[in-house]
PDB file of C-alpha atoms and ligand atoms in Angstrom:
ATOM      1  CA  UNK A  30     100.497 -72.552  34.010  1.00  0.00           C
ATOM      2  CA  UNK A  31      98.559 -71.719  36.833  1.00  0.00           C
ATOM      3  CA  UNK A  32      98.836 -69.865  39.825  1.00  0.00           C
ATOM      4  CA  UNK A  33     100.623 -72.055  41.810  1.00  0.00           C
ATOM      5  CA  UNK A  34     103.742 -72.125  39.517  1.00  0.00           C
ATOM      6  CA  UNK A  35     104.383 -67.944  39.572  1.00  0.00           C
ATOM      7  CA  UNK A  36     103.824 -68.397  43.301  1.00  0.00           C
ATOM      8  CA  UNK A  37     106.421 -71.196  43.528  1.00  0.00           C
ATOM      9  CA  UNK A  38     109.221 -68.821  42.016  1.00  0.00           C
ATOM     10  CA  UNK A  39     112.635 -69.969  41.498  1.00  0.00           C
ATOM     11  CA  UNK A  40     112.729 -72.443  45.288  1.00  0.00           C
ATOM     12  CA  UNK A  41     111.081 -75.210  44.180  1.00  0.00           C
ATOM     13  CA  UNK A  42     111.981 -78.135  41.721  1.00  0.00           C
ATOM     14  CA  UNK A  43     109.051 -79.995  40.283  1.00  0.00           C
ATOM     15  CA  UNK A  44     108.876 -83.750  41.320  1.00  0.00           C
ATOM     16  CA  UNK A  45     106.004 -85.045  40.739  1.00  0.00           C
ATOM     17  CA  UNK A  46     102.926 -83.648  38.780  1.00  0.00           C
ATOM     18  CA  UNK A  47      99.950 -84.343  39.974  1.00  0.00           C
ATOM     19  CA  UNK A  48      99.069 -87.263  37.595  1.00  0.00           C
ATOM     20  CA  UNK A  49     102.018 -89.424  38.782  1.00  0.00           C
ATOM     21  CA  UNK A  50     100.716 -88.328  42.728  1.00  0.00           C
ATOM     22  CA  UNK A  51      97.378 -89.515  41.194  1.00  0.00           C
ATOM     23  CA  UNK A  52      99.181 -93.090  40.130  1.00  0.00           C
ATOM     24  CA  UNK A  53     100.970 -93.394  43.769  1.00  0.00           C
ATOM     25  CA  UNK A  54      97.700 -93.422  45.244  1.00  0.00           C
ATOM     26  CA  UNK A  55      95.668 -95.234  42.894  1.00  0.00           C
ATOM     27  CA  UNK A  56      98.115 -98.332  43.388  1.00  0.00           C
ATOM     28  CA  UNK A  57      98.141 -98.173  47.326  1.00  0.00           C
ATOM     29  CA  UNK A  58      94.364 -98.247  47.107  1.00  0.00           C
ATOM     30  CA  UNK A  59      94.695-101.349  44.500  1.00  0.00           C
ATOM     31  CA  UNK A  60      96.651-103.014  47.291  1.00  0.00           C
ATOM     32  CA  UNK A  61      94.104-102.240  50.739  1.00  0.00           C
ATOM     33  CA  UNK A  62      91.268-103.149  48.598  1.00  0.00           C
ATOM     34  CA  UNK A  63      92.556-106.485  48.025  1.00  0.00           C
ATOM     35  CA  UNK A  64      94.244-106.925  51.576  1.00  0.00           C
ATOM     36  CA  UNK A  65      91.065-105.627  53.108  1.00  0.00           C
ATOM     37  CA  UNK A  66      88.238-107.313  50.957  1.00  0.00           C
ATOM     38  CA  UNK A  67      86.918-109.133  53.404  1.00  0.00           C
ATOM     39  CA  UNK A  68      87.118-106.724  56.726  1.00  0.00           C
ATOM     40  CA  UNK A  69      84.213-105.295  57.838  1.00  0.00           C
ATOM     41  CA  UNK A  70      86.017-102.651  60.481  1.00  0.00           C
ATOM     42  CA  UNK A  71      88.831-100.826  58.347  1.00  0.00           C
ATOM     43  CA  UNK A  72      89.668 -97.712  59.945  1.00  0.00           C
ATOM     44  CA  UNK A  73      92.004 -94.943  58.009  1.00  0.00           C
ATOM     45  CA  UNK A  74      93.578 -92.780  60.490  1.00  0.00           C
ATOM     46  CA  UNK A  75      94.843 -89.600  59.122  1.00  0.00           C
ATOM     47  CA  UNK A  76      98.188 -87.881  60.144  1.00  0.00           C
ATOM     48  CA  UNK A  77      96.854 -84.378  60.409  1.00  0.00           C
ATOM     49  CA  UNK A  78      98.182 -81.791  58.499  1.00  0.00           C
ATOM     50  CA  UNK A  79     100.230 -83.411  55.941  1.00  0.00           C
ATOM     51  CA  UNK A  80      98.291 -86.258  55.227  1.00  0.00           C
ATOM     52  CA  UNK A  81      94.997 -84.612  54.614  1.00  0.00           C
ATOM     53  CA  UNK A  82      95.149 -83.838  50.756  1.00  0.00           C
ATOM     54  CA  UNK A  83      96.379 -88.052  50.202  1.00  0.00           C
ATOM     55  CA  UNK A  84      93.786 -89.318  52.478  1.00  0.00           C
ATOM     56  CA  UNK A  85      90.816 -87.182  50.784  1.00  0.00           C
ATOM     57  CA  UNK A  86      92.489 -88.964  47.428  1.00  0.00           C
ATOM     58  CA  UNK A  87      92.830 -92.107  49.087  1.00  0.00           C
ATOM     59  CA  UNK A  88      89.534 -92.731  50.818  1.00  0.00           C
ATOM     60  CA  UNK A  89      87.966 -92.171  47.265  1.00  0.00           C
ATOM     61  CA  UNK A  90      89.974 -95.173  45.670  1.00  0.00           C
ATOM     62  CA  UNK A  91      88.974 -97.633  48.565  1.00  0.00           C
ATOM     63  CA  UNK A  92      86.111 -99.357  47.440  1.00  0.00           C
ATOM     64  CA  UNK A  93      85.883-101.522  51.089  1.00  0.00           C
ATOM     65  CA  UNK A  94      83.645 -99.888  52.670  1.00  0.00           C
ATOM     66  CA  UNK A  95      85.490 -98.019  55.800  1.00  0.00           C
ATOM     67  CA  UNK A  96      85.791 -95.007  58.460  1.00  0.00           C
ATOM     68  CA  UNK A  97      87.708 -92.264  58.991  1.00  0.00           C
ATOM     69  CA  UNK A  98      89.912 -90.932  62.401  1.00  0.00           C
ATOM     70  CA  UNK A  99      92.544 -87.936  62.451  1.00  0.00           C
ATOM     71  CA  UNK A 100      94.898 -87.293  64.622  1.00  0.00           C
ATOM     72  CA  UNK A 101      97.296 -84.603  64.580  1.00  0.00           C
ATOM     73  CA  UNK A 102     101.424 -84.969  64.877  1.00  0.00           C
ATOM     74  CA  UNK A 103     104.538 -82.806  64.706  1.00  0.00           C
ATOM     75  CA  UNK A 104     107.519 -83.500  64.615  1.00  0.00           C
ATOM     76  CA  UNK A 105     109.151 -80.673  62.201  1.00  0.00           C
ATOM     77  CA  UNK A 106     110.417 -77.121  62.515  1.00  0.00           C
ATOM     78  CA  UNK A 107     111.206 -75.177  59.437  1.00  0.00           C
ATOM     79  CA  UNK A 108     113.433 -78.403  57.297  1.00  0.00           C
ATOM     80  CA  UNK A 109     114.414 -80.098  61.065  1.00  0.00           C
ATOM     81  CA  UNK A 110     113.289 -82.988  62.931  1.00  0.00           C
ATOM     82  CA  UNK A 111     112.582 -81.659  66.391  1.00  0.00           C
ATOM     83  CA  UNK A 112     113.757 -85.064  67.690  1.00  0.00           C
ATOM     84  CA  UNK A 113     109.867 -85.788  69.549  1.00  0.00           C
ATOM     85  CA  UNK A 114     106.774 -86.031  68.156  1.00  0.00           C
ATOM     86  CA  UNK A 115     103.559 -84.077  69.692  1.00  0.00           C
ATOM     87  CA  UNK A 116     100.301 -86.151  69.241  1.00  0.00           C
ATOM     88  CA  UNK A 117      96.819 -84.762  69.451  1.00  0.00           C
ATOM     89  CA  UNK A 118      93.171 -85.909  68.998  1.00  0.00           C
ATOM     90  CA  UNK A 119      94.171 -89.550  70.085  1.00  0.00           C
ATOM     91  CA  UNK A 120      91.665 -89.928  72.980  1.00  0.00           C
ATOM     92  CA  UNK A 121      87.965 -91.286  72.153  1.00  0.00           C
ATOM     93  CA  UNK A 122      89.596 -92.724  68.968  1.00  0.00           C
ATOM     94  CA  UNK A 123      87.096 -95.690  69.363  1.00  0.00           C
ATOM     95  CA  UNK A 124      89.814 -98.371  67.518  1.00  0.00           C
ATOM     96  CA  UNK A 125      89.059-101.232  69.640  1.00  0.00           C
ATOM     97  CA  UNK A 126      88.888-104.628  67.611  1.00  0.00           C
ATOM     98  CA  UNK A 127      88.977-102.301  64.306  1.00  0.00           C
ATOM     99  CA  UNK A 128      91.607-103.147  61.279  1.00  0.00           C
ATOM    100  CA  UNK A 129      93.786 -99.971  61.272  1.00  0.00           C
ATOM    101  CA  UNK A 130      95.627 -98.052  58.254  1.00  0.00           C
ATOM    102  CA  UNK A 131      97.632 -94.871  59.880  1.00  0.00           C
ATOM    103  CA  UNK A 132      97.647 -92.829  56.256  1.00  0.00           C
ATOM    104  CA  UNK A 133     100.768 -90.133  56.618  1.00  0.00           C
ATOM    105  CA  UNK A 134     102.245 -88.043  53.614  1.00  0.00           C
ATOM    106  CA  UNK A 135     105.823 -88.834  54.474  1.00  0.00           C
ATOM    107  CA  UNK A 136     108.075 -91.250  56.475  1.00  0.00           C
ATOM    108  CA  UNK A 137     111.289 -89.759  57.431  1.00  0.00           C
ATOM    109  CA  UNK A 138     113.149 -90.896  60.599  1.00  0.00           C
ATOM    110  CA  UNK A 139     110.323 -93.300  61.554  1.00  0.00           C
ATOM    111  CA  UNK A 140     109.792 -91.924  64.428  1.00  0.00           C
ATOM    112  CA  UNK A 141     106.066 -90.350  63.788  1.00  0.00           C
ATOM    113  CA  UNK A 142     104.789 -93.500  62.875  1.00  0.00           C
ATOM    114  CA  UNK A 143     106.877 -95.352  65.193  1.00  0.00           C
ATOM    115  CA  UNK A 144     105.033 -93.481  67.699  1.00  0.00           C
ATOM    116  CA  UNK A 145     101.946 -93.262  66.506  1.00  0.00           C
ATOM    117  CA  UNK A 146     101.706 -97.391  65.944  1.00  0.00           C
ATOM    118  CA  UNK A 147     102.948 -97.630  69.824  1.00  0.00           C
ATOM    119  CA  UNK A 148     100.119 -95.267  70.647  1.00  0.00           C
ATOM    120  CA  UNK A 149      96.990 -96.879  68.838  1.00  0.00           C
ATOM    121  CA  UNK A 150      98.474-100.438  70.044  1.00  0.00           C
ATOM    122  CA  UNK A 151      97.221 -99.546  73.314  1.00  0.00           C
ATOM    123  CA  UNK A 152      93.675 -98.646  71.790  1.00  0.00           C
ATOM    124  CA  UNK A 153      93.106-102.321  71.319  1.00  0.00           C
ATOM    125  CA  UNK A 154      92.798-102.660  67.650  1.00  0.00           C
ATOM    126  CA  UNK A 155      92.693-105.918  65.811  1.00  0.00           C
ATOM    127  CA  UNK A 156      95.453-104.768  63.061  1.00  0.00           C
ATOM    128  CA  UNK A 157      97.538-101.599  62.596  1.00  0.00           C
ATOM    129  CA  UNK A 158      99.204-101.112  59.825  1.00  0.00           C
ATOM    130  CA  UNK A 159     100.913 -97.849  58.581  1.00  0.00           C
ATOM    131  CA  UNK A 160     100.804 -96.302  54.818  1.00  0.00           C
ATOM    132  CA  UNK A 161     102.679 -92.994  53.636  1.00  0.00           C
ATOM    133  CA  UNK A 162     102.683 -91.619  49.836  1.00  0.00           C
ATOM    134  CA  UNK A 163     106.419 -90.695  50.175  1.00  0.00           C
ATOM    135  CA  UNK A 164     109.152 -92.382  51.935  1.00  0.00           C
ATOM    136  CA  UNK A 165     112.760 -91.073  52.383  1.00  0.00           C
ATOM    137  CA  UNK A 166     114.088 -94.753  53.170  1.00  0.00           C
ATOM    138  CA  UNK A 167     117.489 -93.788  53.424  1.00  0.00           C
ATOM    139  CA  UNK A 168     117.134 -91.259  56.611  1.00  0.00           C
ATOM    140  CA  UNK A 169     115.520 -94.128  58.622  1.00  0.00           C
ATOM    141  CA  UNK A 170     116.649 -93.917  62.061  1.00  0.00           C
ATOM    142  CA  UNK A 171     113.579 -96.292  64.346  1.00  0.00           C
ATOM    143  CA  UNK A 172     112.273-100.033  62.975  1.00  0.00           C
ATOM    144  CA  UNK A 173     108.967 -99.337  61.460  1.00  0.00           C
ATOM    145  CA  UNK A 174     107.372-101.507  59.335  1.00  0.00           C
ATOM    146  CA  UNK A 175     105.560 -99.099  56.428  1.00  0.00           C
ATOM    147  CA  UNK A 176     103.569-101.649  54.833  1.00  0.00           C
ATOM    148  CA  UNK A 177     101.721 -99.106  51.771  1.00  0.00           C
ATOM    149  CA  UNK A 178     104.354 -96.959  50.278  1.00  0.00           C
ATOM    150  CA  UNK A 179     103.671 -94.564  47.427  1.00  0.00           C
ATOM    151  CA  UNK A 180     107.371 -93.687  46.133  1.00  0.00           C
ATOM    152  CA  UNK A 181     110.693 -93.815  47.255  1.00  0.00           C
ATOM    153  CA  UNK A 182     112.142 -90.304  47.623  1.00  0.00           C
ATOM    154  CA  UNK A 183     115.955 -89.398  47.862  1.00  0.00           C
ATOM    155  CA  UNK A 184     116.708 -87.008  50.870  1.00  0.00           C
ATOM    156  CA  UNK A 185     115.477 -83.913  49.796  1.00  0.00           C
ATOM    157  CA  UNK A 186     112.833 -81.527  51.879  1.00  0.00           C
ATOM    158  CA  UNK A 187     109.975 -81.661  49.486  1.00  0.00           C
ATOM    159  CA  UNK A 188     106.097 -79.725  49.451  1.00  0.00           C
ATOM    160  CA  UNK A 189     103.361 -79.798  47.884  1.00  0.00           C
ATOM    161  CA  UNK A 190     100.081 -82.183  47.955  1.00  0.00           C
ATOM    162  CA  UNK A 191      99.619 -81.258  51.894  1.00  0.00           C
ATOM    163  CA  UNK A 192     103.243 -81.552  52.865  1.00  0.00           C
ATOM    164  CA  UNK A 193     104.463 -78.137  54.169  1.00  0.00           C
ATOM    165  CA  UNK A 194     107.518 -75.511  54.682  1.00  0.00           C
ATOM    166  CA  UNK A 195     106.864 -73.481  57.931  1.00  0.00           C
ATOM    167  CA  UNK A 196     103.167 -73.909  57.109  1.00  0.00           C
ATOM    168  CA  UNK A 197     102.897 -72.988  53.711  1.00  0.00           C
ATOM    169  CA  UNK A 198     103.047 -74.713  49.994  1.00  0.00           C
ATOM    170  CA  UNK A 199     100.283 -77.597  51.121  1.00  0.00           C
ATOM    171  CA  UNK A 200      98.045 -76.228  48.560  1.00  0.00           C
ATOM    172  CA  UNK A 201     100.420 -76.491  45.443  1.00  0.00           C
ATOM    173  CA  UNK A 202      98.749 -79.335  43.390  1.00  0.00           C
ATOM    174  CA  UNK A 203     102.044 -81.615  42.638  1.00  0.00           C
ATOM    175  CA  UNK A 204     105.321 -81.885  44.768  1.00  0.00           C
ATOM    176  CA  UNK A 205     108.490 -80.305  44.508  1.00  0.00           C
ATOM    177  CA  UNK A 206     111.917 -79.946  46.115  1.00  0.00           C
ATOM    178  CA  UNK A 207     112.291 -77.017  48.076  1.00  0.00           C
ATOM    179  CA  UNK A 208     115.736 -76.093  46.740  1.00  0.00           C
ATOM    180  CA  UNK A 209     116.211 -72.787  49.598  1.00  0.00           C
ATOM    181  CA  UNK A 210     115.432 -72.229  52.763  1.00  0.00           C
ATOM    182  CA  UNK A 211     114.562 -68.728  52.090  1.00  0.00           C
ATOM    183  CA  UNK A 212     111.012 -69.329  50.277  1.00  0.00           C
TER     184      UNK A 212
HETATM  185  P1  IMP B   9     109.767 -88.537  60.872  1.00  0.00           P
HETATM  186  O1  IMP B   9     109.135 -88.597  62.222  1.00  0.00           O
HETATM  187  O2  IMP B   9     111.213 -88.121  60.927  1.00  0.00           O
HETATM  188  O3  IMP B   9     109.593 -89.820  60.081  1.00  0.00           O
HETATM  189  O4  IMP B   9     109.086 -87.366  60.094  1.00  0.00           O
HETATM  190  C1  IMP B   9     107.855 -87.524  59.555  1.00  0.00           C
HETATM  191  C2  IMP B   9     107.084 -86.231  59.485  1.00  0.00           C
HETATM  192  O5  IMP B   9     107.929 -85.100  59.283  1.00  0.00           O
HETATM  193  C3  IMP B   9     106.162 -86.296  58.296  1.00  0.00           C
HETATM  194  O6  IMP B   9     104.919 -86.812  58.674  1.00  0.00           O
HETATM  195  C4  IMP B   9     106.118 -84.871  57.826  1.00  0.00           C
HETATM  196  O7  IMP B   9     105.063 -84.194  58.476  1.00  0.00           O
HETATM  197  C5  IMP B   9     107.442 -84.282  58.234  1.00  0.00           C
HETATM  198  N1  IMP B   9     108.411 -84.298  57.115  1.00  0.00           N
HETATM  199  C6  IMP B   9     109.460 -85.127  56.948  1.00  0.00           C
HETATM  200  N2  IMP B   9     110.116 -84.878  55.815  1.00  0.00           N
HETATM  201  C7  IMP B   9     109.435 -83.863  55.221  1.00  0.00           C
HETATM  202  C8  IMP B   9     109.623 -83.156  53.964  1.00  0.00           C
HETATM  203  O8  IMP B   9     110.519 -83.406  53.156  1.00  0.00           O
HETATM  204  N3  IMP B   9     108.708 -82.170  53.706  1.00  0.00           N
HETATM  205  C9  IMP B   9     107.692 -81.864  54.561  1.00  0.00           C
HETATM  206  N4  IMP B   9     107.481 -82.507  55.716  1.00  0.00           N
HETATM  207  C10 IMP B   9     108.357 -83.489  56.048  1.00  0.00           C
HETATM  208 MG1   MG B  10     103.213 -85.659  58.721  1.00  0.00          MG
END
């Protein structure tokens, strides 16, 4: 054990070690490099912070050869949905005529990447389409069409692999529940 795990105490629930992440992502990147075999302008944009430690993963797997954006979005507070999402970093994005992936750790409400594919629209890129490791299907609230999902979640607030509480746990190598609030 390393660590992570005396760190973690007794509020967090293992979900997924880091060889089943390491699965997740190996069979979204199975899926772009076949979809994408024959593009010559794939873009990954990466949902800043959460989605930094599964597009590092990810970009490694895809074997078309492609660039990388990041933009950053919140939406969260503590375990809460603030209701709006803030987006940085989106101007000079340079997407025009490009074949977009938006790469994000976890879809929730829809309403980040509901945004976010409303915002890089406008950019003028040939194709958008969105990707997330973890997807909490039953919480949808807005019609987004997630194209690359790694795993189906129940409704729990989970960290780990780049997804945060108030900040912290993105470095813990797997994913786990967070069972309290109190850390
Ligand atoms: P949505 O806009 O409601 O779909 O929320 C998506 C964003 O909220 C994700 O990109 C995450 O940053 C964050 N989020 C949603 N659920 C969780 C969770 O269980 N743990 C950590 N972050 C989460
Ligand atoms: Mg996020």
């Amino acid at each position: 054990m390393g660590a992570w795990y005396s760190a973690a105490k007794n509020d967090l629930t293992l979900l997924y070690h880091a060889d089943e992440i390491d699965g997740f992502v190996g069979n979204i990147a199975v899926r772009i490099n076949m979809h994408y075999e024959n593009s010559d302008r794939l873009v990954l944009v990466c949902v800043l912070k959460g989605a930094a430690l599964f597009m590092a993963d990810l970009t490694r797997k895809i074997t078309v050869p492609h660039e990388h954006r990041y933009i950053t979005a919140k939406s969260y507070i503590g375990t809460e949905s603030a209701g709006k999402v803030e987006v940085a970093m989106i101007e000079n994005l340079d997407l025009a005529g490009k074949d977009v992936i938006i790469v994000d750790d976890i879809v929730d409400t829809g309403l980040t990447l509901k945004t976010l594919v409303e915002k890089i629209s406008l950019l003028g890129p040939r194709s958008v389409e969105c990707c997330t490791l973890l997807d909490k299907r039953s919480r949808r609230q807005c019609d987004v069409n997630v194209r690359y999902v790694g795993k189906v979640i129940e409704d729990h607030f989970v960290v780990g692999y780049g997804l945060d509480f108030d900040e912290k746990y993105r470095n813990l190598p797997y994913i786990a529940i967070k069972t309290t609030g109190g850390g």
